[in-house]
GROMACS .gro file of C-alpha atoms in nm:
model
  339
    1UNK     CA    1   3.201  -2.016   3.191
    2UNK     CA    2   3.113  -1.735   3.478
    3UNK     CA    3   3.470  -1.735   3.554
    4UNK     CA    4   3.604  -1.708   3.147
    5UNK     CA    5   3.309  -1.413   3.121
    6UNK     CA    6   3.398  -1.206   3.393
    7UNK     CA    7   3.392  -0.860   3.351
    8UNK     CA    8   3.709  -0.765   3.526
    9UNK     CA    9   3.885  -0.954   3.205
   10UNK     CA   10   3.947  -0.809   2.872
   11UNK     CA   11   3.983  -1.115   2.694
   12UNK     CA   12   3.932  -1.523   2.765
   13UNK     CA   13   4.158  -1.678   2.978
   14UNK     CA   14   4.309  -1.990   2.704
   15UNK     CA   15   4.363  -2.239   3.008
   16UNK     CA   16   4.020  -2.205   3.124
   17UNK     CA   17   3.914  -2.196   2.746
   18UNK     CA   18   4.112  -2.503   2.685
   19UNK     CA   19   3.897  -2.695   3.028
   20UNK     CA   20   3.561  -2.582   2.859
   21UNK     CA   21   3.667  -2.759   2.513
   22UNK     CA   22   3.778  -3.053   2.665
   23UNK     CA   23   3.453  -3.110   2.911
   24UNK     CA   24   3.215  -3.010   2.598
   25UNK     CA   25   3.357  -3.334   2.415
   26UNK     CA   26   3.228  -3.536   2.666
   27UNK     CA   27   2.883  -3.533   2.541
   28UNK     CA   28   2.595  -3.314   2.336
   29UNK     CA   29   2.400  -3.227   2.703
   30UNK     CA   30   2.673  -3.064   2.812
   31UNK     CA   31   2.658  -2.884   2.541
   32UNK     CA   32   2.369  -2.791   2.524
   33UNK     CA   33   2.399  -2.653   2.873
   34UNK     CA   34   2.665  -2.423   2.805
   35UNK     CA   35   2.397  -2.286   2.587
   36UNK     CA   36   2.170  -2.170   2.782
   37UNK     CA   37   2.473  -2.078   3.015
   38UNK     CA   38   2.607  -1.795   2.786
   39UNK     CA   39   2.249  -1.683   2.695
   40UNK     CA   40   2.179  -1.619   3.111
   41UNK     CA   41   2.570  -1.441   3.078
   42UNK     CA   42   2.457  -1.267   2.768
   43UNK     CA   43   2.161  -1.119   2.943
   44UNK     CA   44   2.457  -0.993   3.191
   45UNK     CA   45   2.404  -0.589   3.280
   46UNK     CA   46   2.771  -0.533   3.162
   47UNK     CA   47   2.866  -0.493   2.817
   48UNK     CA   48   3.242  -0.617   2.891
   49UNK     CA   49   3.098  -0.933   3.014
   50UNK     CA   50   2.837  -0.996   2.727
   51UNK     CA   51   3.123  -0.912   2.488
   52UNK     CA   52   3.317  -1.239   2.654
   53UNK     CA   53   3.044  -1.459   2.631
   54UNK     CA   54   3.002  -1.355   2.269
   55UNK     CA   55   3.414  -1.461   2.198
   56UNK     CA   56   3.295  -1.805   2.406
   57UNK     CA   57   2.992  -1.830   2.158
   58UNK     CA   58   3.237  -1.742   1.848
   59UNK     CA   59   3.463  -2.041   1.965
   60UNK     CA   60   3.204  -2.309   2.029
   61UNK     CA   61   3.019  -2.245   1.723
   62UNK     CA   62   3.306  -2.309   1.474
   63UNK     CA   63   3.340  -2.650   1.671
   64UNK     CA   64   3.016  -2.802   1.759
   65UNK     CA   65   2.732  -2.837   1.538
   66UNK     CA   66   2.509  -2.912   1.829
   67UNK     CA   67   2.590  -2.578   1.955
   68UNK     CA   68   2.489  -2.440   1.584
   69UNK     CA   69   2.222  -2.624   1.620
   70UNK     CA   70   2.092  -2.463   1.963
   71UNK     CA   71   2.234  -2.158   1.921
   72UNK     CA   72   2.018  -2.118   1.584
   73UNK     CA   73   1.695  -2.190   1.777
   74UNK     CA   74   1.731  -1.901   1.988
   75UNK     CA   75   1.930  -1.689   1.720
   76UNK     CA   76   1.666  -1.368   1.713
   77UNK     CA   77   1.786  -1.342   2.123
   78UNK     CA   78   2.146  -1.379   2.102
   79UNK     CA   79   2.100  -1.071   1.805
   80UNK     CA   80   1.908  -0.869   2.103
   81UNK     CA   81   2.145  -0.932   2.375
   82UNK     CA   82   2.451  -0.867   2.161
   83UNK     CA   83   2.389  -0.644   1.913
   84UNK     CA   84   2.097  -0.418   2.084
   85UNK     CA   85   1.899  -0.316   1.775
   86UNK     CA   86   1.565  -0.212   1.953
   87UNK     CA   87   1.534   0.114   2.110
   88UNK     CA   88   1.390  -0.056   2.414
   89UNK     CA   89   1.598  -0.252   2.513
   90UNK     CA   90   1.982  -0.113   2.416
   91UNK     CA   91   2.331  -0.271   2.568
   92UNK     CA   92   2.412  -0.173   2.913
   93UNK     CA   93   2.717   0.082   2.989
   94UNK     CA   94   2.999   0.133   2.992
   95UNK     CA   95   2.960   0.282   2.664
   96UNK     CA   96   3.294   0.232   2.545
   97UNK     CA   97   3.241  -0.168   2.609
   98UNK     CA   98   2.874  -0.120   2.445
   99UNK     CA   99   3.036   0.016   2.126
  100UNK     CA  100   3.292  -0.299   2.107
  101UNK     CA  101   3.050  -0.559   2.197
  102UNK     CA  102   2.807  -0.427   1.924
  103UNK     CA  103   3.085  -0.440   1.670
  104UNK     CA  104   3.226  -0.773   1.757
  105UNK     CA  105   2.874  -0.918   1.759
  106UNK     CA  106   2.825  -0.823   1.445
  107UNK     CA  107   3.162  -0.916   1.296
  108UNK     CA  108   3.069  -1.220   1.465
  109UNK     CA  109   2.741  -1.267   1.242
  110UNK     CA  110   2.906  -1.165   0.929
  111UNK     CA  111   3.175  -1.479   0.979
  112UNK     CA  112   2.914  -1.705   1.044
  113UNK     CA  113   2.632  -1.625   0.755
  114UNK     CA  114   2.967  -1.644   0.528
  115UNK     CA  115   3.053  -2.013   0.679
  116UNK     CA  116   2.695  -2.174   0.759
  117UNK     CA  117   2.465  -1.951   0.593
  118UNK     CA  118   2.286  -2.213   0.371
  119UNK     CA  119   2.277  -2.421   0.633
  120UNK     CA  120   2.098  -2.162   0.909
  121UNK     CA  121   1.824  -1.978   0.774
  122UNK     CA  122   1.798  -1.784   1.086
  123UNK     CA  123   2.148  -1.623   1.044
  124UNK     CA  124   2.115  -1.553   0.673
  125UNK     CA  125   1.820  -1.354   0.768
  126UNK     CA  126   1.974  -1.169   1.070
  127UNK     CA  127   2.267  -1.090   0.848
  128UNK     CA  128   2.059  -0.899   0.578
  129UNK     CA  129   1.885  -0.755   0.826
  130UNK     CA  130   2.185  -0.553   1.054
  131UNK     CA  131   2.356  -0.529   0.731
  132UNK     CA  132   2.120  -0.261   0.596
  133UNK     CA  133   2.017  -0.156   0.954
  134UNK     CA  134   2.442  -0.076   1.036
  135UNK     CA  135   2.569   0.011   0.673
  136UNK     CA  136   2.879   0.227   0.765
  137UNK     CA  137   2.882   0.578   0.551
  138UNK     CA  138   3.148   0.622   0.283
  139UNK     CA  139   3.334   0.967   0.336
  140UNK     CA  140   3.347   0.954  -0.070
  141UNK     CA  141   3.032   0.912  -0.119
  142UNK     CA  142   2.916   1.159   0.069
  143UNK     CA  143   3.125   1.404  -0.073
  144UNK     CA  144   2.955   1.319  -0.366
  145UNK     CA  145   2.632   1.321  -0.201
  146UNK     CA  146   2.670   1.691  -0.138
  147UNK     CA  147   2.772   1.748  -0.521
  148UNK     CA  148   2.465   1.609  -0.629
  149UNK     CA  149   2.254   1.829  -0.397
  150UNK     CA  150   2.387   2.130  -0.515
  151UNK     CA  151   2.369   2.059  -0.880
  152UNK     CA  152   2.020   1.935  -0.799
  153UNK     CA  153   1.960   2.309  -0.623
  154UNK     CA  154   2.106   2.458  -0.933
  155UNK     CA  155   1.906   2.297  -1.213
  156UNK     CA  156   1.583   2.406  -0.966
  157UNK     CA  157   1.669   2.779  -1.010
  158UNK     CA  158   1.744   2.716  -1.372
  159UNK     CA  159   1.406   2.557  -1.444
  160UNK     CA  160   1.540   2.317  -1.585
  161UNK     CA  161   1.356   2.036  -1.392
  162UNK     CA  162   0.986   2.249  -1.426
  163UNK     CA  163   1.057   2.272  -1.837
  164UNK     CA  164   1.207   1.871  -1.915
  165UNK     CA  165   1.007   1.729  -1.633
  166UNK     CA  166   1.240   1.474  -1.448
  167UNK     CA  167   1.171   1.525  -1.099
  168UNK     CA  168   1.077   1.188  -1.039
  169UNK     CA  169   1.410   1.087  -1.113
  170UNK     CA  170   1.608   1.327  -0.984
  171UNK     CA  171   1.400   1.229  -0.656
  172UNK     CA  172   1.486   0.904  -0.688
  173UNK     CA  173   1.853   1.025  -0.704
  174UNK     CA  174   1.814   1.174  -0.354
  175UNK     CA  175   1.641   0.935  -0.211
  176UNK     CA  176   1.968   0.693  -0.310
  177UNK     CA  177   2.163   0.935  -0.112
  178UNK     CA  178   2.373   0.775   0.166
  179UNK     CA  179   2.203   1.079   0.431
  180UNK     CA  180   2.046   1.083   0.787
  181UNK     CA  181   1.664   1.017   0.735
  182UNK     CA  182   1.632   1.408   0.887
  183UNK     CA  183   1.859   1.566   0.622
  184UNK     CA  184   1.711   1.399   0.333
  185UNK     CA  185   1.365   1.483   0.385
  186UNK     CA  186   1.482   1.872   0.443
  187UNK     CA  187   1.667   1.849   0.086
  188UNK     CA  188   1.384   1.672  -0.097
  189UNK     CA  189   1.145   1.942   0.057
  190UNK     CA  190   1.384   2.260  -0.077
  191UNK     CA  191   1.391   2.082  -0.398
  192UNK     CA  192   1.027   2.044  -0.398
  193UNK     CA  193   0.963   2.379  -0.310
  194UNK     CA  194   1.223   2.510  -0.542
  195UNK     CA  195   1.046   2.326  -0.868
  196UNK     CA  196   0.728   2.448  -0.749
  197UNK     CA  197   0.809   2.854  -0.708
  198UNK     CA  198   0.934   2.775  -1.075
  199UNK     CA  199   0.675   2.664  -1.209
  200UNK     CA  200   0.462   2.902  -1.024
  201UNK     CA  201   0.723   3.199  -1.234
  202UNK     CA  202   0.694   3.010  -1.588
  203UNK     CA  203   0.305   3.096  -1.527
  204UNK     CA  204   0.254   2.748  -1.675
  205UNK     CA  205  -0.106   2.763  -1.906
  206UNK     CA  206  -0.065   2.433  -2.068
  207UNK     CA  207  -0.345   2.201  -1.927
  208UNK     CA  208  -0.219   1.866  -1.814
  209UNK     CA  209  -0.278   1.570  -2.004
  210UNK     CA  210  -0.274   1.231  -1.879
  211UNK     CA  211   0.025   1.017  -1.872
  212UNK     CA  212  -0.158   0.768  -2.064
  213UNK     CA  213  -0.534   0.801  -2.222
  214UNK     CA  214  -0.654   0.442  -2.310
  215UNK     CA  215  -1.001   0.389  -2.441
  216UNK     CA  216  -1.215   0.239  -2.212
  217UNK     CA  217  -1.330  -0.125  -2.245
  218UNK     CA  218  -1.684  -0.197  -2.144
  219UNK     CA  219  -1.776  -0.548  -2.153
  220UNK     CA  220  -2.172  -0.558  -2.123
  221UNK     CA  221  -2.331  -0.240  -2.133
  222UNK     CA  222  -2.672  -0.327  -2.057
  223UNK     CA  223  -2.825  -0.374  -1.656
  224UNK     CA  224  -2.829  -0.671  -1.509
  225UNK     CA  225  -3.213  -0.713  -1.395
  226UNK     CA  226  -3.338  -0.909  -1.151
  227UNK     CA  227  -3.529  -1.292  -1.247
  228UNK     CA  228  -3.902  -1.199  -1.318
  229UNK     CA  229  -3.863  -0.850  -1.294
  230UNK     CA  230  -4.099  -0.802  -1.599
  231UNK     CA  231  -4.319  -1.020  -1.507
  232UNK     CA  232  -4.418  -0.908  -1.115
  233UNK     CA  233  -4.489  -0.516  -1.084
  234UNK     CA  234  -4.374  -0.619  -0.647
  235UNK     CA  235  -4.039  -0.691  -0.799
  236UNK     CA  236  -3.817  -0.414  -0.884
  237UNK     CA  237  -3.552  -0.480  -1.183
  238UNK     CA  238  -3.235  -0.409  -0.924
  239UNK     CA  239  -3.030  -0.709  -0.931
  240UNK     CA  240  -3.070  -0.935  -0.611
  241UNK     CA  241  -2.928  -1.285  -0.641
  242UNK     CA  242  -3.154  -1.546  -0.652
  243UNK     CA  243  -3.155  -1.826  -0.378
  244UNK     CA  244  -3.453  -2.082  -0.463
  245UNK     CA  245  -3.327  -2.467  -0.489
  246UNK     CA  246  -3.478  -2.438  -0.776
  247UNK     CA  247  -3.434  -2.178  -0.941
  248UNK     CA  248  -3.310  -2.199  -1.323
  249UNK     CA  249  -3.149  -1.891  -1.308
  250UNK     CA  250  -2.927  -1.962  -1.032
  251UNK     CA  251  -2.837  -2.281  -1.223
  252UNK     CA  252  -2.767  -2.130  -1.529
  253UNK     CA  253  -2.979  -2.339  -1.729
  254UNK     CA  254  -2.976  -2.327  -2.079
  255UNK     CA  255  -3.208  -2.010  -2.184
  256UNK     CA  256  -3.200  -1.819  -1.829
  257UNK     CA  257  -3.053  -1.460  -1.803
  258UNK     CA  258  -2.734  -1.398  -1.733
  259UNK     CA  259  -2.606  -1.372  -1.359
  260UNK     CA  260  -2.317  -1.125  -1.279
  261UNK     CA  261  -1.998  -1.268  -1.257
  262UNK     CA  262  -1.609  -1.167  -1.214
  263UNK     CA  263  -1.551  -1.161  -1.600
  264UNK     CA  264  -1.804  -0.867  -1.654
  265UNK     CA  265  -1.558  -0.694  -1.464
  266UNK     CA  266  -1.352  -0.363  -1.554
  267UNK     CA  267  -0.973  -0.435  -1.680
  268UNK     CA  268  -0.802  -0.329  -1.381
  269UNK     CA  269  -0.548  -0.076  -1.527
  270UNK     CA  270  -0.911   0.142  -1.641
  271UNK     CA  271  -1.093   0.065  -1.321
  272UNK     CA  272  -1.207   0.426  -1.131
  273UNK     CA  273  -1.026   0.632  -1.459
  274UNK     CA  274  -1.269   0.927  -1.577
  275UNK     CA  275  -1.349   0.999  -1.940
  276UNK     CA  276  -1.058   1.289  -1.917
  277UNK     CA  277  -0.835   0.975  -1.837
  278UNK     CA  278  -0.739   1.064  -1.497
  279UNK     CA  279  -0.811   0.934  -1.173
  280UNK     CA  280  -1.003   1.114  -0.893
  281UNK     CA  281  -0.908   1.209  -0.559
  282UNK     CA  282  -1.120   1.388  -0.327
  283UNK     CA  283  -0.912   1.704  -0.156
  284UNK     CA  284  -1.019   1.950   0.107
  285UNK     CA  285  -0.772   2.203   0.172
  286UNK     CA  286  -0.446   2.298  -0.013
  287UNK     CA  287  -0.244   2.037   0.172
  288UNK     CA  288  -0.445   1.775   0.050
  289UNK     CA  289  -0.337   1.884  -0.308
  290UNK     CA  290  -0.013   1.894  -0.268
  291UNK     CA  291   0.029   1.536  -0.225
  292UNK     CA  292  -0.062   1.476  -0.568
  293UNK     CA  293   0.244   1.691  -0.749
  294UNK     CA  294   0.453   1.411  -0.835
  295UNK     CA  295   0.149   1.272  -0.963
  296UNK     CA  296  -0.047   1.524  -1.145
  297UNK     CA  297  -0.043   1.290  -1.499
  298UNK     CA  298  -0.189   1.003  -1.326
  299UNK     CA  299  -0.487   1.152  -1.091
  300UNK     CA  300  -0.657   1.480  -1.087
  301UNK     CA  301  -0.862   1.664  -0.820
  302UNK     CA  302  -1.194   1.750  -0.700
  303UNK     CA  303  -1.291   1.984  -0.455
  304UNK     CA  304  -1.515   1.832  -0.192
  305UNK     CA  305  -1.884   1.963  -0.150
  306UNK     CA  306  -1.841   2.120   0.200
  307UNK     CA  307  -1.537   2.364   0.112
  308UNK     CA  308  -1.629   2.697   0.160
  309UNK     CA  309  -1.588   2.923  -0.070
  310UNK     CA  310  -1.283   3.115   0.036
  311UNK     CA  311  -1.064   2.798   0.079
  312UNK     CA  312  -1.212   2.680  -0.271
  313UNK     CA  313  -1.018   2.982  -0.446
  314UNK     CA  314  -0.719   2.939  -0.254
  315UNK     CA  315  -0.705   2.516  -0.373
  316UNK     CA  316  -0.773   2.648  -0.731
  317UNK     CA  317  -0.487   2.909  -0.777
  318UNK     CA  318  -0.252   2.671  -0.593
  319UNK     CA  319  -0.364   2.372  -0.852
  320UNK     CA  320  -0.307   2.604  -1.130
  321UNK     CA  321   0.043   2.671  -0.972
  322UNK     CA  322   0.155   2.286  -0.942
  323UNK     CA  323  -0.066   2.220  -1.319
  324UNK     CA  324  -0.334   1.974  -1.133
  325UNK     CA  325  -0.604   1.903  -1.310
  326UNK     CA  326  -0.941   1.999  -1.115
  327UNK     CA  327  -1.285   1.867  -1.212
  328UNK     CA  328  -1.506   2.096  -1.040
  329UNK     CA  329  -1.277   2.432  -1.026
  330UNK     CA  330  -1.581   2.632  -1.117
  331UNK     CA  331  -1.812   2.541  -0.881
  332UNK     CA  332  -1.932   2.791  -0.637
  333UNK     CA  333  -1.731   3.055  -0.713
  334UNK     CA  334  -1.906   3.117  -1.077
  335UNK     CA  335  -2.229   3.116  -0.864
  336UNK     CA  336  -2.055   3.418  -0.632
  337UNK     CA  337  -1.919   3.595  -0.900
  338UNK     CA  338  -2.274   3.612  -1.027
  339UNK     CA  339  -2.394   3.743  -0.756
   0.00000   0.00000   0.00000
């Protein structure tokens, strides 16, 4: 096997191929040892040579099922060694052999999750995995990629997006693009900032409403007190469980008050909503309030206490700008204006 991976070769030798099939018949430990063989070549500091011990890995496991068998115990290494997919530990040089033994590696993969897949787990999931991690770009579509981004720039400056409201989607859009991680986050920031100088022109003076008002269920509106609360002046009426052995309260006998339980509990889709039917989020500088523009009909804003004043105005003109809702947009500048 060191002789058919050597790295002064370009491809396996088929007589010494044809010895290695014949004396792997002989028995499964043999087998086996060739194994753990190719791993120690596939942990070889060339690429050429890890390339050839990937073809010798390709051959074996289309004949032996003990080889599958082994092979798919250690199946996360072999995807290390051959592929390189973590930045710590990439294929050795030459480059040129790096770039082939990466491909043929995962060509490799692809035949084998297409042959044995239901019956390896571990290469299904390896498969999935480099498939989405080495998806090779589509010239078309990224023609069309750039189409879309300029119509997406266009209907910005027409206000289009600020008047019908579909930026979500048209996010979404962007986010399907088929760009570098870099380039889309640039684009959905211009687009972002595009909507929002729009806006900021319409002078919108609608208040916000909430994407969906729902009345408020409450399920027990008077206080649970605590057991003998009326009765003892040293005990206060703030719920504390009881813990006696035997107390009739904690087991719910016939005729004792009611204990708190999960059922008293707030439908989850109104928990933390405010009467104005939005939920609150605590911001402290204009930053802060920019994370909620995408979702300005589900929560709303409140200033926190220990803004100063100065920074207070700024975070109120810019929520006016991106239509936030703000609970407390009067608070301490009314009391300066006074003044």
């Amino acid at each position: 096997m060191a002789r058919a991976s050597d790295c002064g070769a370009t491809q396996l030798d088929p007589e010494l191929l044809g010895k290695l099939k014949a004396l792997l018949r002989c028995s499964d430990e043999l087998v086996e040892y060739a194994q753990a063989r190719l791993m120690d070549r596939l942990a070889a500091n060339n690429a050429q040579a890890r390339k050839l011990a990937v073809e010798l890995c390709d051959v074996l496991f289309s004949r032996s099922k003990c080889f599958r068998r082994v092979l798919a115990g250690q199946f996360s290494q072999f995807v290390e060694l051959g592929v390189g997919h973590k930045p710590d530990k990439p294929l050795p040089p030459p480059a040129a052999a790096a770039a082939a033994l990466r491909e043929r590696s995962l060509e490799v993969i692809e035949k084998w999750h297409e042959a044995w897949g239901l019956h390896y787990p571990q290469v299904t999931a390896a498969y999935k995995y480099l498939k989405k991690q080495y998806k090779a770009p589509d010239p078309d579509h990224l023609a069309r990629s750039e189409t879309v981004l300029q119509q997406l720039a266009d209907l910005a400056q027409q206000a289009q997006l600020a008047a019908a409201g579909p930026l979500l989607d048209w996010l979404r859009i962007l986010t399907q693009l088929q760009l570098p991680e870099q380039r889309q986050q640039q684009e959905r920031q211009r687009l972002l900032r595009a909507v929002v100088d729009v806006r900021a022109q319409m002078q919108i003076v609608k208040m916000v409403q909430p994407l969906v008002k729902r009345k408020k269920q409450v399920k027990r509106k008077n206080h649970f007190d605590r057991h003998q609360s009326d009765r003892k002046l040293c005990v206060k009426p703030s719920w504390r469980r009881p813990k006696g052995i035997d107390g009739r309260v904690r087991r719910k006998f016939k005729g004792a008050i009611r204990m708190p339980n999960v059922g008293y509990g707030t439908n989850k889709k109104d928990r933390h909503v405010l009467p104005n039917g939005f939920k609150k989020v605590l911001v402290h500088n204009v930053k802060d309030l920019e994370m909620l523009l995408m979702h300005n009909r589900v929560f709303c804003a409140e200033v926190a206490h220990d803004v100063s004043a100065r920074k207070r105005k700024e975070i109120v003109e810019r929520a006016a700008t991106l239509n936030i809702a703000l609970t407390n947009k009067a608070a301490r500048l009314r009391s300066q204006e006074d003044e």
